[in-house]
Amino acid sequence: MSNGLVKGNAYTLGSIEQGEPCCDPIPHFSINNLAVSYHNEMVLSNVSLEVYKGCITALIGPSGCGKSSFLTALNRLSDMVPGAEVSGDIVFEGENIFDASIDVRALRTKVGMIFQKPNPFPLSIRKNLELPLKEHGVRNKSEIESKIFDALQSVGLWDEVKDRLQSSALSLSGGQQQRLCIARALILEPSVLLMDEPCSALDPISSGIVEEMIQRLAGRYTIIIVTHNLAQARRIANYAAFFWMTERVGKLIEFGQCRPLFESPQHSLTAAYVSGEMG
Amino acid sequence: MAMIDRSFTIIIWIMAGLVLLAFGWLVSDVVVQGAPKLSWQFLMDEPTRSGREGGIYPIIVSTLLILMTALVVVLPLGLGSAIWLAEFSSKSSKRVRTTRLILDVLAGVPSIVFGLFGYAFFCGFLDLGFSILSGGLTLACMMLPILIRTTEAGLAAVPQDWRKAGAALGMSRTTLLWQVLLPYASPAITAGLLLSIGRATAETAALIFTSGYVDRMPESINDSGRALAVHIYDLSMNVVGGDKASYGSALVLILMVVIINLSASTLSEFWLEKKISRLK
Amino acid sequence: MSEFLSPPKNIDRWLGIGLSMLMGLVALLLILIVAFLASEAWPVIQGDSWARFFNSDGWYPLENKFGLLPMLWATLAVSVGAVVLAFPLGLGSAIFIEYYAPRVIGKPFSSVVTLLAGVPSVVFGLWGLTELVPLINNVHPPGASLLTAILVLTLMILPTISLTSRSALSSLPAHLLQNSAALALSKKSMIVGVLVPTASKGIVGGVLLALVRALGETMAVLMVAGNVVQTPSGLFDPVRVLTANIALEMAYATGEHRAALFASGLLLMVLVICVVWMTSRLSSGEVNGYD
Ligand SMILES: Nc1ncnc2c1ncn2[C@@H]1O[C@H](COP(=O)(O)OP(=O)(O)OP(=O)(O)O)[C@@H](O)[C@H]1O
Ligand SMILES: [Mg+2]
């Protein structure tokens, strides 16, 4: 790939083909028996799955089945949610992220997150990228410059904004804002990107651009994406996980390679959902 | 039916008219009676014959000094507490709920009671005497709950998105606060600050036994100094024939307060626009 | 990840602790206020000597008679009277701005209300003293009276009621308006029957806030009420309220007299705490059943 991606995390292993595993599956996250509750009310339980390195894993399922809750447990953003409690194990790069010895801030630099609504800070485009860098100790001017360039390049935003890095990030279009947010996460050189419906607040064209960009990032980053757009999940994901709610508690119904899950689902609920009969 | 509806409309218009009338009466009275007194001389002269003649220069200086003293104390305390409430405390904890109740009570404490407290504590216990310092500190106590409430509201109105973004980037709350939240909320915070300054400028009862009565030019903040509002009170109640000068001072005071409050509302409006333009 | 020097992780903790200490100081202020009032008032409230505030028949400090009841009644009469007058006017003007005023009138009118909220109380007092008192004197001397105090105070607390009512009304969900319009209700029944009841919590909160202001107002009332210590028996009686009494006598009071003034400050605090407590009960939804 010819764009200026950050080098450190390149573990592209072979070509990415739809439906095929992108690589020898190496677990990046091993999730075991995860449960999430809010104010003592269980909303997600008994989730066990492996997220493979360098692959795109799509999370699908009806609204309220706990996909976002699952995602926020992975970078422990759930710590910030009042009343939220997470149990179970999540092993990330060899360590359980719920261990007391884990530095949550370091974890979050390795596991970046993109939200549904683009949320650039109300600062200039440059400041948006500079702020997290400085926060994590990068002070060297030229290093900052080159990291900003790399990050904007890899989300395809450089050519669009290089002449107005000083203008407010809020003056960008929705799609550009979302790509800026992705660049802001990438600039910390994470190995994982969590994306919670990153395209659903965007118009179809911007959504297409972001989707294309996500595909380009696969291989270098492990990507976990929540989407309600089944066609999109099918187009971009290597693996898919289907969640469903039974008695108001979310459960993982089926997990596996994307194409088989869509084409020959093992579970009748999955079959019904992906064929659009329910949900 | 239509009859009832119509008479209700008329009643509402009459009430609005009454409010307008009363306001018009009050303001025109102050302007008409105060304007003849108002001049550069009046603002720049020392008062003579107990204030019947001369100007109000030392009184304006004392008022500003008292306000400044109050601000020096109230800014760190008020902003710090508000930031803690908005950003560092968990909203549902017992401690926070108690604190809120305390703030509500403080906000309702009559200003004369603040005056009593200032008299006993600052003038007496801390031995600061009747002084600008005592008066300023007493005013600071009074301003605290107002400033805390408005600052906290300003911070609470900052979209949650950015706190999430900051946390997801592994940023500290401190950085996020300085770089993002406070700058964004600053117009609202400034508006709140101006509002509390407006209140303090208008205050009389908390100052009569704390900053004193002396209408001389204060030499330092340990000197006694008479605030403008106290001056108006004194002229109208204790000085026979002080009405004219009293109205002149009242006009000055109203103008000060109006300017402060107008800047506050302009700022909040500007802030609202900023928020709305973000939503688009 | 080693190239990222982690900044001091504890900074949030330290800042949090520092700020909570500032908050603690502010909370301490209330305790300090109550403590100092109580300690200054101690000579006259210790044991059961506080009882004489409520059973002796008058306020004669020179004879060591410290009956607070006449002034307490005056305080309540002035405050309640002002709230009773200001409530319809304030609510009416809020309704006017929200639902009746054409845009060209509504905007300046609401600025007028906001400006009125900022007028210093001494200015209200000055105006009442030089305009209202002579006027009422023509009807029934001496002019400085319960009625004058009520009128001046009404004007002072009206903006509080109007502003809070307005914000309660304007934050009503839009569908309420549409629903009631769809039911073909007349404008009046829509407002009186649906909108105002739905916003009642906010409106009552505003009224209680205004009541707190009225109970604590000193200067304006002092300047127009006539300041005679007596239980009010008519609107034209001159009266003295608790706050005014403190302002008038503090300058020269000594000994028990001074302690009694501090005690009346405590009494004011108790009144305020009661109303604030009611307000907080209201906002936590334990009183008003609506919503
Ligand atoms: N902060 C919270 N406090 C209490 N309950 C919450 C909170 N966040 C989510 N929930 C509840 O948890 C359940 C799962 O929510 P979650 O947001 O994870 O679902 P989701 O699958 O992401 O839905 P969607 O597709 O609509 O985004 C829902 O019933 C929701 O009401
Ligand atoms: Mg979600």
CSV table of C-alpha atoms in Angstrom, one decimal, chain B:
chain,number,residue,atom,x,y,z
B,1,MET,CA,-66.5,30.1,25.0
B,2,ALA,CA,-65.1,32.7,22.7
B,3,MET,CA,-66.1,35.2,25.2
B,4,ILE,CA,-64.0,33.6,27.9
B,5,ASP,CA,-61.1,33.2,25.6
B,6,ARG,CA,-61.3,36.8,24.7
B,7,SER,CA,-61.4,38.1,28.3
B,8,PHE,CA,-58.5,35.9,29.2
B,9,THR,CA,-56.5,37.5,26.4
B,10,ILE,CA,-57.5,40.9,27.6
B,11,ILE,CA,-56.4,40.0,31.2
B,12,ILE,CA,-53.1,38.8,30.0
B,13,TRP,CA,-52.5,42.0,28.1
B,14,ILE,CA,-53.5,44.0,31.1
B,15,MET,CA,-51.1,42.2,33.3
B,16,ALA,CA,-48.3,42.7,30.9
B,17,GLY,CA,-49.3,46.4,30.6
B,18,LEU,CA,-49.2,46.7,34.4
B,19,VAL,CA,-45.7,45.3,34.6
B,20,LEU,CA,-44.6,47.6,31.8
B,21,LEU,CA,-46.2,50.6,33.5
B,22,ALA,CA,-44.6,50.0,36.9
B,23,PHE,CA,-41.2,49.5,35.2
B,24,GLY,CA,-41.7,52.7,33.1
B,25,TRP,CA,-42.6,54.6,36.2
B,26,LEU,CA,-39.6,53.4,38.2
B,27,VAL,CA,-37.1,54.0,35.4
B,28,SER,CA,-38.4,57.3,34.3
B,29,ASP,CA,-38.5,58.5,37.9
B,30,VAL,CA,-34.8,57.6,38.4
B,31,VAL,CA,-33.8,59.1,35.0
B,32,VAL,CA,-35.8,62.3,35.3
B,33,GLN,CA,-34.7,63.0,38.9
B,34,GLY,CA,-31.2,61.7,38.5
B,35,ALA,CA,-30.2,63.1,35.1
B,36,PRO,CA,-29.9,66.7,36.2
B,37,LYS,CA,-27.3,65.6,38.8
B,38,LEU,CA,-25.3,63.5,36.4
B,39,SER,CA,-22.2,65.2,35.1
B,40,TRP,CA,-18.5,64.6,34.9
B,41,GLN,CA,-18.1,66.8,38.0
B,42,PHE,CA,-20.5,64.6,39.9
B,43,LEU,CA,-18.5,61.5,39.1
B,44,MET,CA,-15.1,63.1,39.8
B,45,ASP,CA,-15.8,65.2,43.0
B,46,GLU,CA,-15.6,64.4,46.6
B,47,PRO,CA,-18.9,64.5,48.4
B,48,THR,CA,-19.6,67.6,50.6
B,49,ARG,CA,-22.2,68.4,53.2
B,50,SER,CA,-22.8,64.7,53.9
B,51,GLY,CA,-23.2,64.1,50.2
B,52,ARG,CA,-25.9,66.7,49.5
B,53,GLU,CA,-23.5,68.4,47.3
B,54,GLY,CA,-20.3,67.5,45.5
B,55,GLY,CA,-19.8,64.2,43.8
B,56,ILE,CA,-19.3,60.5,44.4
B,57,TYR,CA,-15.7,59.9,43.3
B,58,PRO,CA,-14.5,58.2,46.5
B,59,ILE,CA,-17.6,56.2,46.7
B,60,ILE,CA,-17.1,54.8,43.2
B,61,VAL,CA,-13.6,54.0,44.0
B,62,SER,CA,-14.6,52.2,47.2
B,63,THR,CA,-17.3,50.3,45.4
B,64,LEU,CA,-14.8,49.1,42.8
B,65,LEU,CA,-12.3,48.1,45.5
B,66,ILE,CA,-14.9,46.1,47.4
B,67,LEU,CA,-15.9,44.3,44.2
B,68,MET,CA,-12.3,43.6,43.3
B,69,THR,CA,-11.5,42.2,46.7
B,70,ALA,CA,-14.6,40.0,46.5
B,71,LEU,CA,-13.6,38.8,43.0
B,72,VAL,CA,-10.1,37.8,44.1
B,73,VAL,CA,-11.6,35.5,46.6
B,74,VAL,CA,-14.7,34.3,44.8
B,75,LEU,CA,-13.0,33.4,41.5
B,76,PRO,CA,-10.8,30.5,42.6
B,77,LEU,CA,-13.3,29.3,45.2
B,78,GLY,CA,-16.3,29.5,43.0
B,79,LEU,CA,-14.8,28.2,39.8
B,80,GLY,CA,-12.9,25.4,41.6
B,81,SER,CA,-16.0,24.2,43.4
B,82,ALA,CA,-18.1,24.4,40.2
B,83,ILE,CA,-15.5,22.4,38.3
B,84,TRP,CA,-15.4,19.8,41.0
B,85,LEU,CA,-19.2,19.5,41.0
B,86,ALA,CA,-19.5,19.3,37.2
B,87,GLU,CA,-16.5,17.2,36.3
B,88,PHE,CA,-15.0,15.4,39.2
B,89,SER,CA,-17.9,14.3,41.4
B,90,SER,CA,-20.3,11.5,40.8
B,91,LYS,CA,-23.7,13.1,40.5
B,92,SER,CA,-25.7,10.6,42.5
B,93,SER,CA,-23.4,10.4,45.5
B,94,LYS,CA,-24.7,11.4,48.9
B,95,ARG,CA,-21.9,13.9,49.3
B,96,VAL,CA,-22.8,15.7,46.1
B,97,ARG,CA,-26.5,15.8,47.1
B,98,THR,CA,-25.6,17.3,50.5
B,99,THR,CA,-23.3,19.8,48.9
B,100,ARG,CA,-26.1,20.9,46.5
B,101,LEU,CA,-28.5,21.4,49.3
B,102,ILE,CA,-25.9,23.5,51.2
B,103,LEU,CA,-25.4,25.6,48.1
B,104,ASP,CA,-29.2,26.1,47.7
B,105,VAL,CA,-29.4,27.2,51.3
B,106,LEU,CA,-26.4,29.5,50.9
B,107,ALA,CA,-28.1,31.0,47.8
B,108,GLY,CA,-31.2,31.8,49.9
B,109,VAL,CA,-29.4,33.3,52.9
B,110,PRO,CA,-30.7,36.9,53.3
B,111,SER,CA,-28.0,39.4,52.6
B,112,ILE,CA,-28.5,41.1,56.0
B,113,VAL,CA,-27.6,37.7,57.5
B,114,PHE,CA,-24.4,37.7,55.4
B,115,GLY,CA,-23.9,41.1,56.8
B,116,LEU,CA,-24.3,39.9,60.4
B,117,PHE,CA,-21.9,37.0,59.7
B,118,GLY,CA,-19.3,39.3,58.1
B,119,TYR,CA,-19.6,41.7,61.0
B,120,ALA,CA,-19.1,38.9,63.6
B,121,PHE,CA,-16.5,36.9,61.6
B,122,PHE,CA,-14.4,39.2,59.4
B,123,CYS,CA,-14.7,42.5,61.4
B,124,GLY,CA,-14.7,40.9,64.8
B,125,PHE,CA,-13.2,37.5,64.9
B,126,LEU,CA,-10.5,38.1,62.3
B,127,ASP,CA,-10.1,41.6,63.5
B,128,LEU,CA,-10.3,43.3,60.1
B,129,GLY,CA,-12.6,46.0,61.4
B,130,PHE,CA,-14.9,48.0,59.2
B,131,SER,CA,-13.0,47.9,56.0
B,132,ILE,CA,-13.1,47.3,52.3
B,133,LEU,CA,-11.5,44.0,53.0
B,134,SER,CA,-14.3,42.9,55.4
B,135,GLY,CA,-16.9,44.1,53.0
B,136,GLY,CA,-15.3,42.4,50.0
B,137,LEU,CA,-15.0,39.1,51.8
B,138,THR,CA,-18.6,39.3,52.9
B,139,LEU,CA,-19.7,40.0,49.4
B,140,ALA,CA,-17.6,37.1,48.2
B,141,CYS,CA,-19.6,34.7,50.5
B,142,MET,CA,-22.7,36.1,48.9
B,143,MET,CA,-21.6,35.7,45.4
B,144,LEU,CA,-20.3,32.2,45.8
B,145,PRO,CA,-23.5,30.2,45.3
B,146,ILE,CA,-24.5,32.3,42.3
B,147,LEU,CA,-21.2,31.8,40.6
B,148,ILE,CA,-21.0,28.1,41.4
B,149,ARG,CA,-24.4,27.5,40.0
B,150,THR,CA,-24.0,29.4,36.8
B,151,THR,CA,-20.5,27.9,36.1
B,152,GLU,CA,-21.7,24.4,36.8
B,153,ALA,CA,-24.6,24.9,34.4
B,154,GLY,CA,-22.2,26.2,31.8
B,155,LEU,CA,-20.0,23.1,32.1
B,156,ALA,CA,-23.0,20.8,32.2
B,157,ALA,CA,-24.1,22.2,28.9
B,158,VAL,CA,-20.9,21.2,27.1
B,159,PRO,CA,-21.7,18.2,25.0
B,160,GLN,CA,-20.9,14.8,26.5
B,161,ASP,CA,-19.4,13.7,23.2
B,162,TRP,CA,-16.1,15.4,23.9
B,163,ARG,CA,-15.7,13.9,27.3
B,164,LYS,CA,-16.2,10.5,25.7
B,165,ALA,CA,-13.7,11.4,22.9
B,166,GLY,CA,-11.1,12.5,25.4
B,167,ALA,CA,-11.5,9.4,27.5
B,168,ALA,CA,-11.3,7.1,24.5
B,169,LEU,CA,-8.0,8.8,23.5
B,170,GLY,CA,-6.6,8.2,27.0
B,171,MET,CA,-6.5,11.9,27.8
B,172,SER,CA,-6.6,13.0,31.4
B,173,ARG,CA,-9.6,14.9,32.6
B,174,THR,CA,-7.4,17.8,33.5
B,175,THR,CA,-6.2,18.2,29.9
B,176,LEU,CA,-9.6,17.8,28.5
B,177,LEU,CA,-10.9,20.4,31.0
B,178,TRP,CA,-8.3,23.0,30.2
B,179,GLN,CA,-8.1,22.5,26.5
B,180,VAL,CA,-11.7,21.7,25.5
B,181,LEU,CA,-14.4,22.1,28.1
B,182,LEU,CA,-13.4,25.4,29.8
B,183,PRO,CA,-12.7,27.3,26.6
B,184,TYR,CA,-16.0,26.1,25.2
B,185,ALA,CA,-17.9,27.0,28.3
B,186,SER,CA,-16.1,30.3,28.9
B,187,PRO,CA,-18.7,32.6,27.5
B,188,ALA,CA,-21.3,31.0,29.8
B,189,ILE,CA,-19.0,31.1,32.7
B,190,THR,CA,-18.2,34.8,32.1
B,191,ALA,CA,-21.9,35.6,31.8
B,192,GLY,CA,-22.5,33.9,35.2
B,193,LEU,CA,-19.6,35.9,36.6
B,194,LEU,CA,-21.0,39.1,35.3
B,195,LEU,CA,-24.4,38.3,36.7
B,196,SER,CA,-22.9,37.7,40.2
B,197,ILE,CA,-20.9,41.0,39.9
B,198,GLY,CA,-24.2,42.7,39.0
B,199,ARG,CA,-25.8,41.3,42.2
B,200,ALA,CA,-22.8,42.4,44.3
B,201,THR,CA,-22.8,45.9,42.9
B,202,ALA,CA,-26.4,46.3,43.9
B,203,GLU,CA,-25.8,45.0,47.4
B,204,THR,CA,-26.4,47.2,50.4
B,205,ALA,CA,-27.5,45.2,53.4
B,206,ALA,CA,-24.4,43.0,53.5
B,207,LEU,CA,-22.2,46.0,53.5
B,208,ILE,CA,-23.6,48.5,56.0
B,209,PHE,CA,-21.9,46.8,59.0
B,210,THR,CA,-18.9,45.4,57.2
B,211,SER,CA,-17.3,48.0,54.9
B,212,GLY,CA,-18.4,50.9,56.9
B,213,TYR,CA,-19.9,54.3,56.2
B,214,VAL,CA,-17.0,56.7,55.7
B,215,ASP,CA,-17.3,58.7,52.5
B,216,ARG,CA,-13.7,59.7,52.4
B,217,MET,CA,-11.3,58.4,49.8
B,218,PRO,CA,-10.0,55.0,51.1
B,219,GLU,CA,-6.2,54.8,51.4
B,220,SER,CA,-6.0,51.0,51.4
B,221,ILE,CA,-8.3,48.1,51.6
B,222,ASN,CA,-7.9,48.1,55.3
B,223,ASP,CA,-9.7,51.5,55.3
B,224,SER,CA,-13.4,51.8,55.6
B,225,GLY,CA,-15.2,52.7,52.4
B,226,ARG,CA,-18.8,53.4,51.5
B,227,ALA,CA,-20.3,51.5,48.6
B,228,LEU,CA,-22.6,53.3,46.1
B,229,ALA,CA,-25.7,51.4,47.2
B,230,VAL,CA,-25.0,52.3,50.9
B,231,HIS,CA,-24.5,55.9,49.8
B,232,ILE,CA,-28.0,55.9,48.2
B,233,TYR,CA,-29.5,54.4,51.3
B,234,ASP,CA,-27.8,56.9,53.6
B,235,LEU,CA,-28.7,59.9,51.5
B,236,SER,CA,-32.4,59.0,51.3
B,237,MET,CA,-32.9,57.8,54.9
B,238,ASN,CA,-30.5,59.8,57.1
B,239,VAL,CA,-29.7,63.0,55.2
B,240,VAL,CA,-32.4,65.6,55.0
B,241,GLY,CA,-32.4,67.1,51.5
B,242,GLY,CA,-30.3,64.3,50.1
B,243,ASP,CA,-32.9,63.2,47.6
B,244,LYS,CA,-31.4,64.9,44.6
B,245,ALA,CA,-27.9,63.5,45.1
B,246,SER,CA,-29.5,60.2,46.0
B,247,TYR,CA,-31.2,60.0,42.7
B,248,GLY,CA,-28.1,61.0,40.9
B,249,SER,CA,-26.2,58.1,42.6
B,250,ALA,CA,-29.1,55.8,41.9
B,251,LEU,CA,-28.8,56.6,38.2
B,252,VAL,CA,-25.1,55.9,38.2
B,253,LEU,CA,-25.7,52.6,40.0
B,254,ILE,CA,-28.5,51.5,37.6
B,255,LEU,CA,-26.3,52.3,34.7
B,256,MET,CA,-23.5,50.3,36.1
B,257,VAL,CA,-25.7,47.3,36.8
B,258,VAL,CA,-27.5,47.5,33.4
B,259,ILE,CA,-24.2,47.6,31.6
B,260,ILE,CA,-22.9,44.6,33.5
B,261,ASN,CA,-26.1,42.6,33.0
B,262,LEU,CA,-26.4,43.5,29.3
B,263,SER,CA,-22.9,42.3,28.7
B,264,ALA,CA,-23.8,39.1,30.5
B,265,SER,CA,-26.9,38.5,28.4
B,266,THR,CA,-25.1,39.4,25.1
B,267,LEU,CA,-22.5,36.8,26.0
B,268,SER,CA,-25.0,34.1,26.8
B,269,GLU,CA,-26.7,34.8,23.5
B,270,PHE,CA,-23.5,34.5,21.7
B,271,TRP,CA,-22.8,31.2,23.4
B,272,LEU,CA,-26.3,29.9,22.5
B,273,GLU,CA,-25.6,30.7,18.9
B,274,LYS,CA,-22.3,28.9,19.1
B,275,LYS,CA,-24.1,25.9,20.5
B,276,ILE,CA,-26.8,26.0,17.9
B,277,SER,CA,-24.3,26.3,15.0
B,278,ARG,CA,-22.6,23.2,16.3
B,279,LEU,CA,-25.9,21.3,16.2
B,280,LYS,CA,-26.3,22.1,12.5
